[in-house]
Amino acid sequence: MKIAILGGAFDPPHIGHYLVASQVKEQLRMDEVWLMTCYSYFPEFPVKFAKITPYEKRHRMASYFRKFGIKVSNFEQKYNKRSRTIDTLRLLNKKYPQHTFSWIIGSDCLPSFRLWNEWKKLVKEHNLIIFPRDTDFKTLEDRVREAFNIKEIPPNITVVEGDLMVSNIASTHIRNRVRKNLPIGAFVLPEVEKYIISSKLYK
């Protein structure tokens, strides 16, 4: 099967994540898209993301996306608690050699991509999918080439184009709205909103 992985902290998961996952599956004809809750919060940025909601709560919120036919994976909790992207991909390829895996990267991550662990090997050895998080579609390929330090985009890297719905919704914004007692129902699933309220998250 062709499987695309959308990794993230999902603290909390939001509609923007759904837009990426659903459109990647549709546009690239993936057999499955997995939301993979990272166990650690981006080891590439240990200082910036020192605080994080416990894994179980983040994974529980992400699990509500299953109703859309999106698989929610606990692979990193089981096999890679360091949550290094390149290690996760290596382990996936080793454990499931019958499948072809691709890692989804939002265009908002491009400026900091070279801070990722072994980023050159990610570009050279693994399948990457770049999904726009803004409406500047015309320069997206140029931004990809600059971030990955390549002259031409190779076959293992796919830049998603076409008639897309994009969103700049960020989990940070949602957490801030909760702290300010502002509504978040337009940005998250109803189940996620209820869980945030009942668990008193982000207060």
Short mmCIF file of C-alpha atoms in Angstrom, two decimals:
data_model
loop_
_atom_site.label_atom_id
_atom_site.label_comp_id
_atom_site.label_asym_id
_atom_site.label_seq_id
_atom_site.Cartn_x
_atom_site.Cartn_y
_atom_site.Cartn_z
CA MET A 1 0.00 0.00 0.00
CA LYS A 2 0.94 3.64 -0.45
CA ILE A 3 0.80 5.25 2.99
CA ALA A 4 1.33 8.92 3.82
CA ILE A 5 2.30 9.89 7.37
CA LEU A 6 1.23 13.19 8.91
CA GLY A 7 3.30 13.44 12.05
CA GLY A 8 2.85 16.04 14.72
CA ALA A 9 2.28 16.84 18.35
CA PHE A 10 -1.45 17.39 17.77
CA ASP A 11 -1.63 19.59 20.84
CA PRO A 12 -4.48 19.86 19.94
CA PRO A 13 -5.35 18.40 16.51
CA HIS A 14 -7.41 20.78 14.40
CA ILE A 15 -9.27 21.20 11.12
CA GLY A 16 -6.06 22.19 9.34
CA HIS A 17 -4.66 18.72 10.02
CA TYR A 18 -7.77 17.16 8.51
CA LEU A 19 -7.51 19.35 5.39
CA VAL A 20 -3.92 18.22 4.83
CA ALA A 21 -4.57 14.52 5.46
CA SER A 22 -7.75 14.28 3.39
CA GLN A 23 -6.41 16.20 0.41
CA VAL A 24 -3.12 14.29 0.31
CA LYS A 25 -5.09 11.05 0.24
CA GLU A 26 -7.35 12.37 -2.50
CA GLN A 27 -4.83 14.20 -4.68
CA LEU A 28 -2.04 11.61 -4.52
CA ARG A 29 -4.34 8.58 -4.41
CA MET A 30 -2.88 7.21 -1.23
CA ASP A 31 -4.30 3.97 0.13
CA GLU A 32 -4.06 5.32 3.68
CA VAL A 33 -3.03 8.42 5.58
CA TRP A 34 -1.82 7.97 9.16
CA LEU A 35 -1.87 10.68 11.78
CA MET A 36 1.16 9.82 13.89
CA THR A 37 1.24 11.46 17.31
CA CYS A 38 4.86 12.15 18.22
CA TYR A 39 5.89 10.88 21.64
CA SER A 40 8.42 13.65 22.21
CA TYR A 41 7.78 17.19 21.06
CA PHE A 42 10.09 17.69 18.09
CA PRO A 43 13.58 16.84 19.36
CA GLU A 44 14.95 19.24 16.75
CA PHE A 45 13.65 22.09 18.93
CA PRO A 46 14.07 20.92 22.54
CA VAL A 47 14.08 24.39 24.11
CA LYS A 48 11.20 25.97 22.24
CA PHE A 49 8.89 23.03 22.84
CA ALA A 50 9.89 22.05 26.35
CA LYS A 51 6.31 21.85 27.61
CA ILE A 52 3.80 19.49 26.06
CA THR A 53 0.51 17.84 26.96
CA PRO A 54 0.99 14.18 27.96
CA TYR A 55 1.08 11.79 25.01
CA GLU A 56 -2.04 9.88 26.00
CA LYS A 57 -4.22 13.01 25.91
CA ARG A 58 -2.85 14.21 22.59
CA HIS A 59 -3.26 10.78 21.03
CA ARG A 60 -6.80 10.54 22.41
CA MET A 61 -7.74 13.82 20.71
CA ALA A 62 -6.16 12.76 17.43
CA SER A 63 -8.09 9.48 17.54
CA TYR A 64 -11.34 11.33 16.82
CA PHE A 65 -10.19 11.73 13.20
CA ARG A 66 -10.78 8.01 12.67
CA LYS A 67 -14.38 8.76 11.78
CA PHE A 68 -13.07 10.31 8.54
CA GLY A 69 -11.28 7.12 7.52
CA ILE A 70 -7.91 8.41 8.70
CA LYS A 71 -5.77 5.96 10.67
CA VAL A 72 -4.29 7.25 13.93
CA SER A 73 -0.99 5.58 14.72
CA ASN A 74 0.81 5.07 18.04
CA PHE A 75 3.94 3.83 16.24
CA GLU A 76 6.30 6.30 17.88
CA GLN A 77 5.02 5.49 21.35
CA LYS A 78 5.84 1.83 20.71
CA TYR A 79 9.04 2.02 18.70
CA ASN A 80 10.60 5.49 18.66
CA LYS A 81 10.00 7.62 21.73
CA ARG A 82 12.77 9.99 20.65
CA SER A 83 10.45 10.96 17.77
CA ARG A 84 13.20 11.61 15.25
CA THR A 85 11.47 11.65 11.87
CA ILE A 86 14.24 9.86 10.02
CA ASP A 87 14.36 7.07 12.63
CA THR A 88 10.59 6.62 12.41
CA LEU A 89 10.75 6.28 8.63
CA ARG A 90 13.61 3.80 8.83
CA LEU A 91 11.71 1.71 11.36
CA LEU A 92 8.51 1.83 9.30
CA ASN A 93 10.32 0.68 6.17
CA LYS A 94 11.98 -2.13 8.11
CA LYS A 95 8.83 -3.30 9.88
CA TYR A 96 6.51 -2.98 6.90
CA PRO A 97 8.63 -3.60 3.78
CA GLN A 98 5.50 -4.41 1.78
CA HIS A 99 4.32 -0.77 2.04
CA THR A 100 5.63 2.48 0.58
CA PHE A 101 5.75 5.32 3.12
CA SER A 102 5.84 9.06 2.53
CA TRP A 103 6.21 11.80 5.14
CA ILE A 104 4.03 14.90 4.85
CA ILE A 105 5.69 18.25 5.54
CA GLY A 106 3.73 21.49 5.72
CA SER A 107 5.29 24.39 3.84
CA ASP A 108 5.44 26.31 7.12
CA CYS A 109 8.17 23.89 8.22
CA LEU A 110 10.44 24.63 5.25
CA PRO A 111 12.33 27.59 6.80
CA SER A 112 13.45 25.42 9.73
CA PHE A 113 13.83 22.14 7.83
CA ARG A 114 17.62 22.14 8.01
CA LEU A 115 17.38 21.92 11.79
CA TRP A 116 15.80 18.46 11.46
CA ASN A 117 17.98 15.51 12.35
CA GLU A 118 19.86 14.18 9.30
CA TRP A 119 17.82 16.38 6.97
CA LYS A 120 20.04 15.63 3.97
CA LYS A 121 19.36 11.92 4.29
CA LEU A 122 15.64 12.63 4.62
CA VAL A 123 15.75 14.45 1.29
CA LYS A 124 17.91 11.85 -0.42
CA GLU A 125 16.62 8.56 0.97
CA HIS A 126 12.92 8.98 1.79
CA ASN A 127 9.65 9.98 0.16
CA LEU A 128 8.53 13.45 1.19
CA ILE A 129 5.25 15.22 0.44
CA ILE A 130 5.16 19.01 0.69
CA PHE A 131 1.72 20.47 1.34
CA PRO A 132 1.14 24.25 1.17
CA ARG A 133 0.04 25.99 4.35
CA ASP A 134 -0.44 29.30 2.56
CA THR A 135 -1.80 30.50 -0.80
CA ASP A 136 1.57 31.39 -2.31
CA PHE A 137 1.51 28.41 -4.66
CA LYS A 138 3.69 30.02 -7.34
CA THR A 139 6.82 30.12 -5.21
CA LEU A 140 6.32 26.82 -3.37
CA GLU A 141 8.65 24.76 -5.56
CA ASP A 142 11.31 27.46 -5.27
CA ARG A 143 10.97 27.39 -1.49
CA VAL A 144 11.28 23.61 -1.48
CA ARG A 145 14.46 23.71 -3.57
CA GLU A 146 15.95 26.34 -1.28
CA ALA A 147 15.02 24.51 1.93
CA PHE A 148 16.31 21.16 0.66
CA ASN A 149 19.37 22.68 -1.04
CA ILE A 150 18.58 21.05 -4.39
CA LYS A 151 18.50 22.37 -7.96
CA GLU A 152 15.74 20.08 -9.21
CA ILE A 153 12.96 18.32 -7.36
CA PRO A 154 13.65 14.55 -7.52
CA PRO A 155 11.00 11.82 -7.94
CA ASN A 156 10.94 11.01 -4.21
CA ILE A 157 9.71 14.51 -3.36
CA THR A 158 6.16 15.50 -4.25
CA VAL A 159 4.91 19.07 -4.08
CA VAL A 160 1.14 18.99 -3.80
CA GLU A 161 -0.49 21.33 -6.27
CA GLY A 162 -3.89 21.88 -7.84
CA ASP A 163 -7.23 23.02 -6.49
CA LEU A 164 -6.46 22.93 -2.78
CA MET A 165 -8.02 24.24 0.39
CA VAL A 166 -5.28 25.50 2.69
CA SER A 167 -5.31 26.72 6.25
CA ASN A 168 -2.94 28.56 8.55
CA ILE A 169 -4.69 27.30 11.69
CA ALA A 170 -2.07 26.43 14.31
CA SER A 171 -2.35 24.53 17.58
CA THR A 172 -0.61 27.44 19.30
CA HIS A 173 -3.47 29.75 18.32
CA ILE A 174 -6.04 27.33 19.69
CA ARG A 175 -4.23 26.96 23.01
CA ASN A 176 -4.05 30.73 23.30
CA ARG A 177 -7.77 31.07 22.59
CA VAL A 178 -8.56 28.55 25.32
CA ARG A 179 -6.44 30.52 27.80
CA LYS A 180 -8.35 33.67 26.86
CA ASN A 181 -11.73 31.90 27.14
CA LEU A 182 -12.42 32.41 23.43
CA PRO A 183 -14.44 29.88 21.39
CA ILE A 184 -12.57 27.22 19.41
CA GLY A 185 -15.48 25.33 17.85
CA ALA A 186 -14.69 26.61 14.35
CA PHE A 187 -11.17 25.17 14.46
CA VAL A 188 -11.42 21.71 16.06
CA LEU A 189 -13.78 18.73 15.95
CA PRO A 190 -16.67 18.86 18.43
CA GLU A 191 -15.23 15.83 20.23
CA VAL A 192 -11.87 17.57 20.60
CA GLU A 193 -13.50 20.71 21.97
CA LYS A 194 -15.44 18.67 24.53
CA TYR A 195 -12.30 16.79 25.57
CA ILE A 196 -10.32 20.03 25.99
CA ILE A 197 -13.08 21.46 28.18
CA SER A 198 -13.64 18.32 30.25
CA SER A 199 -9.91 17.77 30.78
CA LYS A 200 -9.28 21.46 31.50
CA LEU A 201 -6.44 21.56 29.00
CA TYR A 202 -4.45 24.71 28.20
CA LYS A 203 -5.77 26.73 31.13
#
